[in-house]
Coordinates of C-alpha atoms in Angstrom, one line a residue:
Chain F
S1 CA 18.6 3.2 -17.0
Q2 CA 16.1 3.6 -14.1
Q3 CA 13.3 1.1 -14.1
G4 CA 11.4 2.6 -11.2
E5 CA 9.7 5.9 -11.5
E6 CA 8.4 7.6 -8.4
D7 CA 5.6 10.0 -8.3
P8 CA 5.5 12.7 -7.2
Q9 CA 9.0 14.0 -7.5
A10 CA 8.5 16.2 -4.5
L11 CA 5.9 16.3 -1.7
S12 CA 5.4 18.9 0.9
I13 CA 3.0 18.3 3.8
Q14 CA 2.2 19.4 7.4
E15 CA 3.1 17.3 10.4
G16 CA 0.3 14.9 11.2
E17 CA -0.8 14.5 7.6
N18 CA -0.4 11.3 5.6
A19 CA 2.2 11.1 2.8
T20 CA 1.7 8.8 -0.2
M21 CA 4.4 8.1 -2.8
N22 CA 3.9 5.9 -5.9
C23 CA 6.4 3.8 -7.8
S24 CA 6.0 2.3 -11.3
Y25 CA 8.3 -0.3 -12.8
K26 CA 8.6 -2.1 -16.1
T27 CA 9.8 -5.7 -15.8
S28 CA 8.8 -8.7 -13.7
I29 CA 10.1 -8.6 -10.2
N30 CA 11.1 -10.8 -7.3
N31 CA 10.4 -8.1 -4.8
L32 CA 10.1 -4.4 -4.4
Q33 CA 11.8 -2.5 -1.6
W34 CA 11.5 1.1 -0.3
Y35 CA 14.5 3.0 1.1
R36 CA 14.9 6.3 2.8
Q37 CA 17.9 8.6 2.3
N38 CA 18.8 11.6 4.3
S39 CA 21.1 14.3 3.0
G40 CA 22.2 12.3 -0.1
R41 CA 24.2 9.7 1.9
G42 CA 23.5 6.2 3.0
L43 CA 20.2 4.5 2.3
V44 CA 18.1 3.0 5.1
H45 CA 15.9 0.0 4.2
L46 CA 12.3 0.5 5.2
I47 CA 10.2 -2.3 3.9
L48 CA 10.2 -5.2 1.4
I49 CA 7.2 -6.6 -0.4
R50 CA 7.4 -9.8 -2.4
S51 CA 5.8 -10.3 -5.8
N52 CA 3.2 -12.6 -4.3
E53 CA 2.2 -10.1 -1.6
R54 CA -0.3 -7.3 -2.0
E55 CA 0.1 -5.3 1.1
K56 CA 2.5 -5.0 4.0
H57 CA 2.6 -2.9 7.2
S58 CA 5.5 -1.8 9.4
G59 CA 4.8 0.7 12.1
R60 CA 3.5 3.9 10.3
L61 CA 4.4 2.5 6.9
R62 CA 2.0 0.7 4.6
V63 CA 3.1 -0.6 1.2
T64 CA 0.9 -2.0 -1.5
L65 CA 2.0 -3.8 -4.6
D66 CA 0.0 -4.3 -7.8
T67 CA 1.9 -6.6 -10.1
S68 CA -0.7 -6.4 -12.9
K69 CA -0.2 -2.6 -13.0
K70 CA 3.5 -2.9 -12.1
S71 CA 3.1 -0.3 -9.4
S72 CA 3.6 0.2 -5.7
S73 CA 2.7 2.8 -3.2
L74 CA 4.2 3.8 0.1
L75 CA 2.0 5.4 2.7
I76 CA 3.4 7.1 5.8
T77 CA 0.7 7.9 8.3
A78 CA 0.8 10.7 10.9
S79 CA 4.0 12.2 9.4
R80 CA 6.6 13.8 11.5
A81 CA 9.2 16.5 10.7
A82 CA 11.8 13.7 11.2
D83 CA 10.3 11.9 8.2
T84 CA 11.7 14.6 5.9
A85 CA 14.0 12.7 3.5
S86 CA 14.2 11.3 0.0
Y87 CA 12.3 8.0 -0.5
F88 CA 13.3 5.5 -3.2
C89 CA 11.7 2.4 -4.5
A90 CA 13.9 -0.4 -5.8
T91 CA 13.0 -3.5 -7.7
D92 CA 14.8 -6.8 -7.6
A93 CA 14.1 -8.1 -11.0
R94 CA 13.5 -11.8 -11.8
A95 CA 16.1 -13.1 -14.2
G96 CA 15.4 -16.6 -15.4
G97 CA 13.6 -17.4 -12.2
T98 CA 16.6 -16.5 -10.0
S99 CA 17.4 -13.3 -8.1
Y100 CA 20.6 -12.2 -6.6
G101 CA 19.6 -8.8 -5.3
K102 CA 20.7 -6.5 -8.1
L103 CA 18.4 -3.5 -7.3
T104 CA 17.1 -1.0 -9.8
F105 CA 16.2 2.3 -8.2
G106 CA 13.8 5.0 -9.2
Q107 CA 14.6 8.7 -9.1
G108 CA 13.0 9.2 -5.7
T109 CA 10.5 11.4 -4.0
I110 CA 11.7 14.2 -1.9
L111 CA 9.3 14.5 1.1
T112 CA 9.3 17.6 3.3
V113 CA 7.2 17.5 6.5
H114 CA 6.7 21.0 8.0
P115 CA 6.4 21.2 11.8
Chain L
G1 CA 26.8 -4.5 15.6
A2 CA 28.8 -2.6 13.1
G3 CA 27.2 -1.6 9.8
V4 CA 28.8 -1.2 6.4
S5 CA 31.6 1.2 6.5
Q6 CA 33.1 3.1 3.5
T7 CA 36.3 5.1 3.3
P8 CA 37.1 7.8 2.6
S9 CA 33.9 9.8 3.3
N10 CA 34.9 12.4 0.7
K11 CA 37.5 12.3 -2.0
V12 CA 38.5 15.3 -4.1
T13 CA 40.8 14.5 -7.0
E14 CA 42.0 16.0 -10.3
K15 CA 40.9 14.9 -13.7
G16 CA 43.2 12.0 -14.9
K17 CA 44.1 10.8 -11.4
Y18 CA 43.6 7.3 -10.0
V19 CA 41.3 6.7 -7.0
E20 CA 40.4 3.8 -4.7
L21 CA 37.3 3.6 -2.7
R22 CA 37.0 1.0 0.1
C23 CA 34.0 -0.9 1.5
D24 CA 33.9 -2.9 4.7
P25 CA 30.8 -5.0 4.6
I26 CA 28.9 -6.4 7.6
S27 CA 30.7 -9.4 9.0
G28 CA 29.4 -12.6 7.6
H29 CA 27.7 -11.0 4.6
T30 CA 28.7 -12.9 1.5
A31 CA 27.1 -10.6 -1.1
L32 CA 28.5 -7.2 -1.8
Y33 CA 27.2 -4.5 -4.2
W34 CA 28.5 -1.2 -5.5
Y35 CA 26.2 1.5 -6.7
R36 CA 26.7 5.0 -8.0
Q37 CA 24.4 7.9 -7.3
S38 CA 24.5 11.1 -9.2
L39 CA 23.0 14.3 -7.8
G40 CA 19.2 14.2 -7.9
Q41 CA 19.1 10.6 -9.1
G42 CA 18.6 7.2 -7.6
P43 CA 21.5 4.8 -7.1
E44 CA 22.6 2.8 -10.2
F45 CA 24.0 -0.7 -9.9
L46 CA 27.7 -1.1 -10.8
I47 CA 28.9 -4.5 -9.7
Y48 CA 27.9 -7.5 -7.5
F49 CA 30.2 -9.9 -5.7
Q50 CA 29.3 -13.2 -4.2
G51 CA 32.3 -14.2 -2.1
T52 CA 35.5 -13.3 -3.9
G53 CA 34.2 -13.3 -7.5
A54 CA 32.4 -10.6 -9.4
A55 CA 29.2 -12.4 -10.4
D56 CA 27.8 -9.4 -12.3
D57 CA 29.8 -6.4 -13.4
S58 CA 27.4 -5.3 -16.1
G59 CA 26.9 -1.9 -14.5
L60 CA 30.5 -0.7 -14.7
P61 CA 30.4 2.2 -17.2
N62 CA 33.7 1.4 -18.9
D63 CA 37.1 -0.2 -18.5
R64 CA 38.3 2.6 -16.3
F65 CA 36.3 1.1 -13.5
F66 CA 37.4 -2.1 -11.7
A67 CA 36.5 -3.7 -8.4
V68 CA 38.1 -6.4 -6.3
R69 CA 37.2 -8.4 -3.3
P70 CA 40.2 -10.7 -2.8
E71 CA 39.3 -12.3 0.5
G72 CA 35.6 -12.2 0.2
S73 CA 35.2 -9.4 2.7
V74 CA 36.6 -5.9 2.0
S75 CA 36.1 -4.6 -1.5
T76 CA 37.9 -1.8 -3.3
L77 CA 36.4 0.1 -6.3
K78 CA 39.2 1.4 -8.5
I79 CA 38.8 4.2 -11.0
Q80 CA 41.6 5.0 -13.4
R81 CA 42.0 8.3 -15.3
T82 CA 39.1 9.9 -13.5
E83 CA 36.8 12.2 -15.4
R84 CA 34.6 15.0 -14.2
G85 CA 31.6 12.9 -15.0
D86 CA 32.7 10.3 -12.5
S87 CA 31.8 12.8 -9.7
A88 CA 29.1 11.1 -7.6
V89 CA 28.4 9.3 -4.4
Y90 CA 29.6 5.7 -4.5
L91 CA 27.5 3.5 -2.3
C92 CA 28.4 0.0 -1.1
A93 CA 25.9 -2.5 0.3
S94 CA 26.1 -6.0 1.7
R95 CA 23.7 -8.8 2.3
R96 CA 23.5 -12.2 3.9
R97 CA 23.2 -15.0 1.5
D98 CA 19.8 -16.1 3.0
Q99 CA 18.3 -12.6 3.3
E100 CA 17.0 -10.2 0.7
T101 CA 17.6 -6.9 2.6
Q102 CA 20.7 -5.0 1.6
Y103 CA 22.4 -2.8 4.1
F104 CA 24.1 0.3 2.7
G105 CA 27.1 2.2 3.9
P106 CA 27.2 6.0 4.2
G107 CA 28.9 6.3 0.8
T108 CA 32.0 8.0 -0.6
R109 CA 31.4 11.4 -2.2
L110 CA 33.8 11.7 -5.1
L111 CA 34.5 15.0 -6.7
V112 CA 36.7 15.2 -9.8
L113 CA 37.9 18.7 -10.5

């Protein structure tokens, strides 16, 4: 079963606008990761945020994590047509204090950026 | 450097047949994962290898699915008596022991007719 749930399921914006995607999860985590997928094939790792971090930046990406609400958001600023893809959050759950990278993915947000 | 590679890219088979899907991880990556992604869904964990041993195979849906990694590098996912419901994209990922980031291959799209 999927732990993460993304919101919205689909997002359509104009080039230059910001895109915000949200992710909720259910169990304690070691870290949360965001991935991008084009055309239903390989996933590209975007950013990782650890459970003791609250915000992280990478280029035009900003990720926040609220462990009390078990939620995360991904913000893409100044979007481009090339950002059109599916975006997934994935949680690396803590199991007895250890983690070996077993990821649980959400269903994803389909982002469409119109030129 | 080379990324994770998977072969074949696409596989079409008939119900009841046996298939093997191959994953070549990034050199030096000791951890290897298989995931399955159905249309419109996120990937779902199948099995995790640390070295040659399957450390967690809790995601394998039933005993028709089996995976090996005999030399701690290449892995093969084997599906016996395929069913139409097995149709999906099968993704492989690898990771260095001291890193958290997983690197995914392009996947094998399996279609069972």
